Short mmCIF file of C-alpha atoms and ligand atoms in Angstrom, two decimals:
data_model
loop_
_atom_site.label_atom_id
_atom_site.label_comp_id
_atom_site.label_asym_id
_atom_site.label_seq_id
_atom_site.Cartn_x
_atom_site.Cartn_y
_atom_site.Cartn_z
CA UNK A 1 35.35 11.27 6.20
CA UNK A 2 31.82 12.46 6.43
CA UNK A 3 29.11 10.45 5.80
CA UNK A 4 27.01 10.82 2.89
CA UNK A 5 23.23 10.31 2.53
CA UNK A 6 21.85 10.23 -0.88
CA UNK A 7 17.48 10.22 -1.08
CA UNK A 8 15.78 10.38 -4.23
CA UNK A 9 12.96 12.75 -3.33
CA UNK A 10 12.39 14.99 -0.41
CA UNK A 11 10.68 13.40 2.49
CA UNK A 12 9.36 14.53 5.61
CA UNK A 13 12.55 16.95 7.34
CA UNK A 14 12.53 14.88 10.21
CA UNK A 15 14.77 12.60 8.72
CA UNK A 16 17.31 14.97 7.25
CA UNK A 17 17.28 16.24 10.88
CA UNK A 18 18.21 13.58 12.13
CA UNK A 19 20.74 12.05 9.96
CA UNK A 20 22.43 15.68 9.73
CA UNK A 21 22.39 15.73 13.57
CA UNK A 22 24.17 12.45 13.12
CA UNK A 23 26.88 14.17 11.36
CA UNK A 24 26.27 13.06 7.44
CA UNK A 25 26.07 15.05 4.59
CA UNK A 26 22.92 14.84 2.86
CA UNK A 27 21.97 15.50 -0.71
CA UNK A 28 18.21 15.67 -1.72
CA UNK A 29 17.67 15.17 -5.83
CA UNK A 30 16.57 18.41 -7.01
CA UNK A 31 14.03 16.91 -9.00
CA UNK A 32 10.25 17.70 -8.26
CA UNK A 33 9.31 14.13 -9.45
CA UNK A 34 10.75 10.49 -9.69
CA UNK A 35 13.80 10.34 -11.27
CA UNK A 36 14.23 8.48 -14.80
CA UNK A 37 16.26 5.67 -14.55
CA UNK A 38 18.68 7.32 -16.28
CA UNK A 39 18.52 10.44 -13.98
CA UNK A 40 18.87 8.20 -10.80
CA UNK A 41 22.14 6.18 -11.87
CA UNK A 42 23.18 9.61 -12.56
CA UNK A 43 23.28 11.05 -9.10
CA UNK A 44 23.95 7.75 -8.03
CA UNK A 45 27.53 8.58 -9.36
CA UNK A 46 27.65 11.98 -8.02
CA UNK A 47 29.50 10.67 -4.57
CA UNK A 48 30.82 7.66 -2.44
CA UNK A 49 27.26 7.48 -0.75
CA UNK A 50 26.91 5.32 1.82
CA UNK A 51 23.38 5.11 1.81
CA UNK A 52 20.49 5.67 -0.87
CA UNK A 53 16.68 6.81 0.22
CA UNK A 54 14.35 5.59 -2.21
CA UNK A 55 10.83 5.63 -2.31
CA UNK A 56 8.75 2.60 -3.54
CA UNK A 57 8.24 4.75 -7.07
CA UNK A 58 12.13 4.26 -7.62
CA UNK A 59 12.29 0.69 -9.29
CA UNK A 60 16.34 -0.73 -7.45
CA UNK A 61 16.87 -3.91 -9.42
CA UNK A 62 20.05 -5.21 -10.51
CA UNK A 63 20.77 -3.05 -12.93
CA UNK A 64 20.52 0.02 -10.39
CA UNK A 65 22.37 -2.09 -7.43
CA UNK A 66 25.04 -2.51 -10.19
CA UNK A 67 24.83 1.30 -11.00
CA UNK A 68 25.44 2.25 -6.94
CA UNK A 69 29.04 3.14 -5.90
CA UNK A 70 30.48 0.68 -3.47
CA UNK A 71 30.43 2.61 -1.21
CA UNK A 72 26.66 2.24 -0.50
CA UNK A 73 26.18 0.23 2.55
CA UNK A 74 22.53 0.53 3.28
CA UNK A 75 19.28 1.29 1.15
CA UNK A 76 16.60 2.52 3.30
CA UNK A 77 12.94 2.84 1.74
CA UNK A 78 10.68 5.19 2.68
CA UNK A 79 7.96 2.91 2.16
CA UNK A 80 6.67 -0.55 4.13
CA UNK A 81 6.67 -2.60 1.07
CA UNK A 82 9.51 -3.37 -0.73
CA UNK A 83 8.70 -5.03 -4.26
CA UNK A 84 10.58 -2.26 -5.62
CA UNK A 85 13.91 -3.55 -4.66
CA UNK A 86 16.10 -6.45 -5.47
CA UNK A 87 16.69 -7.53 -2.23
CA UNK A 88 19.23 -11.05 -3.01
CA UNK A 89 21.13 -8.51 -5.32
CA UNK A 90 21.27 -5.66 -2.78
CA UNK A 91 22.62 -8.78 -0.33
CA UNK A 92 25.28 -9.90 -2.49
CA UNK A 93 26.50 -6.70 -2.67
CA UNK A 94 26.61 -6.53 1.05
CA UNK A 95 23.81 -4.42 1.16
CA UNK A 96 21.05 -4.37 3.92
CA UNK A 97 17.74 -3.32 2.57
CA UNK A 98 15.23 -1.49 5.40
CA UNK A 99 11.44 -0.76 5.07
CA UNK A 100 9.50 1.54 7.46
CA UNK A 101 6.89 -1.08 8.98
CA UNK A 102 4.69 -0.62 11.76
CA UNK A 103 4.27 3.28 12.14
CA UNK A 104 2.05 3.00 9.32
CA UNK A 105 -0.17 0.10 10.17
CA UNK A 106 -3.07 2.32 11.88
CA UNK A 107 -2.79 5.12 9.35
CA UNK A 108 -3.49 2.44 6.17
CA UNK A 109 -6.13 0.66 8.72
CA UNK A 110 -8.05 3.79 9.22
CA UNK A 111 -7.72 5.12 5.83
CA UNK A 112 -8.77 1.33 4.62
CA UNK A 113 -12.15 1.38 6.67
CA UNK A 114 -12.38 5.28 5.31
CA UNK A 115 -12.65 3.62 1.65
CA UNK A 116 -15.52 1.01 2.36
CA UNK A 117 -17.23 3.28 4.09
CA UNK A 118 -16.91 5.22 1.10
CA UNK A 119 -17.78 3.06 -0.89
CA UNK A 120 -20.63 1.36 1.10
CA UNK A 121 -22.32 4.52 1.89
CA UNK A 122 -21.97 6.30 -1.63
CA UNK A 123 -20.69 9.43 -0.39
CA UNK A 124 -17.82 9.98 -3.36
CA UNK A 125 -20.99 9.51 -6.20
CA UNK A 126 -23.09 11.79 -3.26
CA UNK A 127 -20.03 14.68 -3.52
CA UNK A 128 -19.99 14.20 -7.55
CA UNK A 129 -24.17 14.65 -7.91
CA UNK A 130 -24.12 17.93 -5.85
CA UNK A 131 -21.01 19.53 -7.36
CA UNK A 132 -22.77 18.37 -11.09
CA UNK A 133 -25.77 20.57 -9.94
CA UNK A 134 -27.84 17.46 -9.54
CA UNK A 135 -29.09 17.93 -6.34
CA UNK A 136 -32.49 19.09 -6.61
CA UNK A 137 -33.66 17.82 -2.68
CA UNK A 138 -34.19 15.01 -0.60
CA UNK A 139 -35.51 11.52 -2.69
CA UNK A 140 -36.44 7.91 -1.31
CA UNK A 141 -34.39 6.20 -3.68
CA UNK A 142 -31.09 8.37 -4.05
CA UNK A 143 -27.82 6.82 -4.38
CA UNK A 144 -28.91 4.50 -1.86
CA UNK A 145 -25.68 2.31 -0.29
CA UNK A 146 -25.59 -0.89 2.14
CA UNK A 147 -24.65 -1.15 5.28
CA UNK A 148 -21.76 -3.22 6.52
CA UNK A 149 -22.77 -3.94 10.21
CA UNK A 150 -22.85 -7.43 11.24
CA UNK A 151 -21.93 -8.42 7.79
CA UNK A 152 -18.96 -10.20 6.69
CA UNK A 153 -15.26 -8.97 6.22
CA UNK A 154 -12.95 -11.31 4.21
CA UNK A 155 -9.24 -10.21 4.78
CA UNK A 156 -6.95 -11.33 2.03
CA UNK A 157 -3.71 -11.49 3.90
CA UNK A 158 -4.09 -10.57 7.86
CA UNK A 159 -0.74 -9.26 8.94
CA UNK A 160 -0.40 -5.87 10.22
CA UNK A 161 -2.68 -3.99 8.59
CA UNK A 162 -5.05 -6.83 7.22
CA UNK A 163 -5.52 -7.38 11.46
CA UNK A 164 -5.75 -3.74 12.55
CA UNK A 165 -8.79 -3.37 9.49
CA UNK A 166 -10.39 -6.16 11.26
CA UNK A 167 -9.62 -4.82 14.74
CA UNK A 168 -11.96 -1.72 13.73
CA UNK A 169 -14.58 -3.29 11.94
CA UNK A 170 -15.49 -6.02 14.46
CA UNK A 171 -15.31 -3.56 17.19
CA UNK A 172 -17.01 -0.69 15.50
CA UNK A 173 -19.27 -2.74 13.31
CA UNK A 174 -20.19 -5.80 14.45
CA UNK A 175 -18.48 -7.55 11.16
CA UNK A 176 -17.44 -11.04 10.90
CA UNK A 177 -14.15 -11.90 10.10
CA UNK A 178 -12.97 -14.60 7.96
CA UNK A 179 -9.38 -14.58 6.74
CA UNK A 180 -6.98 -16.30 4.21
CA UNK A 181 -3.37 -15.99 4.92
CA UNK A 182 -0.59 -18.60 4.62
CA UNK A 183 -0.25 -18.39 8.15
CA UNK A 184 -3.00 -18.64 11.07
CA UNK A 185 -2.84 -15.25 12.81
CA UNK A 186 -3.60 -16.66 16.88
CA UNK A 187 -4.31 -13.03 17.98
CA UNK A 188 -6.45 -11.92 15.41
CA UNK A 189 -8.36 -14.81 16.44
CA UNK A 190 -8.59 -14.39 20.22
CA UNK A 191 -9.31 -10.51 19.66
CA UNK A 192 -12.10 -10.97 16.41
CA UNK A 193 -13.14 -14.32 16.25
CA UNK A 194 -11.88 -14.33 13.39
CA UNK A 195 -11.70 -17.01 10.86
CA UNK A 196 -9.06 -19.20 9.30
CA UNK A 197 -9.14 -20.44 5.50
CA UNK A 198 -6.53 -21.91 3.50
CA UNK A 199 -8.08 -21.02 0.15
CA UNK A 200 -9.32 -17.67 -1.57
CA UNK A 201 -11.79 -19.42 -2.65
CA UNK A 202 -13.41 -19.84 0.51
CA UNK A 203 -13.02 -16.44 1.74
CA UNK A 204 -14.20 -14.55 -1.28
CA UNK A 205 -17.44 -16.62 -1.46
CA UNK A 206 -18.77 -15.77 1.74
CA UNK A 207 -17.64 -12.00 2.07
CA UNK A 208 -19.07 -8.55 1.98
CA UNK A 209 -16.04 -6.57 1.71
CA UNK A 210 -12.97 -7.92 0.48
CA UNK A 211 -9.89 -6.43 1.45
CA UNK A 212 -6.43 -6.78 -0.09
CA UNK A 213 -3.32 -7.00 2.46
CA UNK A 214 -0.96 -9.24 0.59
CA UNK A 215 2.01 -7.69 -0.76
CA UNK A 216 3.02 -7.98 -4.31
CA UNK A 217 5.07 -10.90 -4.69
CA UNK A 218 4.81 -13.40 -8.21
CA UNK A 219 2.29 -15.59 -5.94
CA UNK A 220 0.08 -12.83 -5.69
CA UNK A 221 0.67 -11.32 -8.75
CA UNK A 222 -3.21 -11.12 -10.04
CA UNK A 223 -4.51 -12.64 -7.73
CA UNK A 224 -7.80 -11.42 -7.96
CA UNK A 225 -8.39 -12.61 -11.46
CA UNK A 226 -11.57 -12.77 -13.24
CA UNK A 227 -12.25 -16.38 -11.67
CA UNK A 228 -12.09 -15.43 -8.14
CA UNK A 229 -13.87 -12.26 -8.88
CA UNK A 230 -16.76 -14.28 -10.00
CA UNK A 231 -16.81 -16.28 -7.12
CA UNK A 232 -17.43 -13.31 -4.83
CA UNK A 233 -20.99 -12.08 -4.18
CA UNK A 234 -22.78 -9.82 -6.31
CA UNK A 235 -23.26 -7.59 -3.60
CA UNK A 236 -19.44 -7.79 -2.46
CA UNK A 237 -17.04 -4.59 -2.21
CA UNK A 238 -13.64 -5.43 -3.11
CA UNK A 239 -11.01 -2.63 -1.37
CA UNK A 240 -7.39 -2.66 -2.02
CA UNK A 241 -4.41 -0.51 -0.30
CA UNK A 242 -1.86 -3.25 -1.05
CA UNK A 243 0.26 -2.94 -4.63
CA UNK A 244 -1.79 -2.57 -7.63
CA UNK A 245 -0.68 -5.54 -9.26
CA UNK A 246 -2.58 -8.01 -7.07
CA UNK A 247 -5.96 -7.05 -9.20
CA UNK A 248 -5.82 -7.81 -12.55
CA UNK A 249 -7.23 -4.20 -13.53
CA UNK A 250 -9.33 -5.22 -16.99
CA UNK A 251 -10.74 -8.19 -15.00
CA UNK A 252 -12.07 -5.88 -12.36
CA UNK A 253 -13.47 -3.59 -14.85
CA UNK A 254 -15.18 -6.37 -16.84
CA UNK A 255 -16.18 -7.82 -13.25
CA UNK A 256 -17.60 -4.12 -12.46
CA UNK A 257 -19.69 -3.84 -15.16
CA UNK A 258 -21.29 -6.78 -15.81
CA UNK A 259 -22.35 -6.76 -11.60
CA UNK A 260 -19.97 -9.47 -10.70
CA UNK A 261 -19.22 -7.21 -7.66
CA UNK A 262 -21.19 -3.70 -6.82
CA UNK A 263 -18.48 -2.20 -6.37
CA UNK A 264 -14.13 -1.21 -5.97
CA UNK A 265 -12.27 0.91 -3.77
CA UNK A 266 -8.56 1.39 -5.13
CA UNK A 267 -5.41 3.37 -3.32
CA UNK A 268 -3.43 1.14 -5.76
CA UNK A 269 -3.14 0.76 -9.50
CA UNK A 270 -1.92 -1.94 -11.77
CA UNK A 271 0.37 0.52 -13.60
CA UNK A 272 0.82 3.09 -11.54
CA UNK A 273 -0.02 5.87 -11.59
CA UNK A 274 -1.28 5.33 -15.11
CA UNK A 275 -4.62 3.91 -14.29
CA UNK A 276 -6.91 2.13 -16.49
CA UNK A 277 -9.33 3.89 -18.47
CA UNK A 278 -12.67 2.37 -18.28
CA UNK A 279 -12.08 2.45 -14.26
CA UNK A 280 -12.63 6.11 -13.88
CA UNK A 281 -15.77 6.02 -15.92
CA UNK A 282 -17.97 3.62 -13.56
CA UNK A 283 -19.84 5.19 -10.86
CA UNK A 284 -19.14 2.26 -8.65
CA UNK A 285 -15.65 2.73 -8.16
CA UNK A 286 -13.66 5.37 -5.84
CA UNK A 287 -9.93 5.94 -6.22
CA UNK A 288 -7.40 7.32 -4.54
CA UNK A 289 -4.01 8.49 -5.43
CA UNK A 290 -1.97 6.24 -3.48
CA UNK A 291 -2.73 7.49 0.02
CA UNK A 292 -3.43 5.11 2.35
CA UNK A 293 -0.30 6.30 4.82
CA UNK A 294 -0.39 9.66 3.80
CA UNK A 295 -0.94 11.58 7.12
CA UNK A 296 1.49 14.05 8.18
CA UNK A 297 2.22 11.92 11.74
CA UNK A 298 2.67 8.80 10.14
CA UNK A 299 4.91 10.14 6.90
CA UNK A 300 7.20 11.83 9.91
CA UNK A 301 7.31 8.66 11.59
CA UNK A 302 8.43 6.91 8.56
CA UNK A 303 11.23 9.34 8.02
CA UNK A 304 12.59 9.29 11.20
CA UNK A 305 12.73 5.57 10.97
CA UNK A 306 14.78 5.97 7.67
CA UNK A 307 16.96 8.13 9.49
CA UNK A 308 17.10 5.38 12.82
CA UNK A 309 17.99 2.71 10.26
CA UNK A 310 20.73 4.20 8.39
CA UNK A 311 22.48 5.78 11.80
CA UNK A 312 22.04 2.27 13.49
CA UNK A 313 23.88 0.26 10.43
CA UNK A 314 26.21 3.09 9.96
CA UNK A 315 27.58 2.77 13.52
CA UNK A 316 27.80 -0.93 13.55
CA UNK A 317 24.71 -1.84 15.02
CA UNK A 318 22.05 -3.62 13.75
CA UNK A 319 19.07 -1.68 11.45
CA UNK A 320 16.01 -2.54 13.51
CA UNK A 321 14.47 -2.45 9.98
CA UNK A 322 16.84 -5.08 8.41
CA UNK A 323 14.79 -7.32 5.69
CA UNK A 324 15.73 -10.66 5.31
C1 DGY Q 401 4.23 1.79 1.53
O1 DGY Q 401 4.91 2.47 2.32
O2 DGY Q 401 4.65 0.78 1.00
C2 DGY Q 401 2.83 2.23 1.29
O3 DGY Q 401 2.32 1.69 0.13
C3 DGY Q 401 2.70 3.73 1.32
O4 DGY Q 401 1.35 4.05 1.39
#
């Protein structure tokens, strides 16, 4: 019998290519949106699928495991993070869960340095002043930034992406780098010089830019709270293409205007994509909607990793995606 592919939302064609090549059937919800929860167990039922696509906006918890035919053998994100699933459920069913890692780690990197540089240099407020038909010519004291060369980069979390952000800004700025992670990252230290704390703390007190590469697990669940915030300098820029969750979202606005910080760069949101109010009214922050991987090589690369994940577990090999 063929085999059947269900995804949640239409991704990049590569993978539909591929899986089709493969000789599955596959069925794309018609939806222009995320599905309801509702919606999703729905066409969960439509067919003995033997693997689901979600994205990291579908929310696969017990409850939705429970709702998946038995048939399903494999859920494949389209997404490197994977908070959104219930992976021990999904593996008692007999389930292997997949992510996309890797493909994406320059693409986040590069749009991560694109944000403090942003930030730093004022350019968002610049584009807002000239379209407001502010710009009336050249001052000495206009939206003036900071620069980040030679200062200091505190990575919260250097895996992957944390390492390739400090790969860029050490070699293209100068920047020290000083680092918390439960682990001590050996290469990142032989290829930045970079720094090893075992405390927040310690990192958030002596940065310049702080940027978030945890992912969202209970640990790190607010994890930049309104105490660590105030421990960071009042000069510090605080950058986060992680999950949302990690910054507790009134504490950062309280923290923004009072001049805890100068200032927040955000591809994430507490609740996405509902975003906090008072965050869009403060000059001194720049938002994005959730880009950070969104370039059209990367999002192919991610789909035809999907696509190499589900063919490899459906023929009895092993996903090279497999999450523990
Ligand atoms: C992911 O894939 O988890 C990223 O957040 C997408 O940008």
């Amino acid at each position: 019998m063929t085999k059947q592919i269900f995804m949640t939302r239409r991704i990049p064609a590569r993978a539909e290519e591929m899986l089709r090549g493969a000789g599955y059937g596959v069925t794309v919800s018609s939806k222009d949106g995320v599905l309801t929860r509702d919606e999703l167990k729905k066409a969960l039922a439509q067919a003995p699928y033997d693997a689901v696509v979600p994205l990291l906006t579908d929310t696969i918890d017990a409850d939705m495991i429970a709702a998946m035919p038995p048939s399903v053998k494999i859920i494949a994100s389209y997404s490197v993070g994977f908070n959104h699933i219930d992976i021990p459920k999904a593996k008692e069913r007999g389930i292997v869960v997949t992510n996309t890692p890797e493909v994406l780690t320059a693409t986040v990197a590069e749009h991560t340095v694109a944000l403090i540089l942003t930030l730093a240099s004022r350019t968002a407020e610049g584009d807002r002043f000239i379209r407001e038909g502010k710009f009336v010519g050249w001052e000495p004291m206009l939206l003036l930034g900071t620069d980040i060369k030679n200062k200091t980069l505190g990575l919260v979390g250097a895996g992957r992406i944390g390492s390739e952000v400090a790969g860029i800004l050490y070699n293209g700025f100068g920047m020290k780098i000083v680092y918390y992670d439960t682990k001590k990252n050996e290469a990142l230290e032989a290829l930045c010089d970079a720094k090893h704390y075992t405390t927040y703390e310690e990192v958030l007190a002596q940065s310049d830019v702080v940027s978030i590469h945890v992912p969202l697990l209970p640990a790190t669940h607010h994890l930049i709270n309104k105490e660590r915030l105030a421990l960071m300098k009042k000069s510090a820029l605080l950058v986060n293409t992680s999950r949302g969750p990690v910054v507790d979202e009134l504490a950062l606005v309280s923290a923004l205007k009072a001049g805890t910080i100068r200032g927040a760069a955000l591809d994430v949101f507490e609740f996405e994509p509902n975003i906090t109010p008072e965050l869009l009214t403060l000059q001194n922050v720049v938002v994005n909607p959730h880009l950070a991987s969104a370039t059209e090589e990367t999002r192919t690369k991610m789909a035809e990793l999907v696509a190499t994940n589900i063919i490899e577990h459906l023929s009895g090999r092993t996903a090279p995606n497999a999450l523990a």
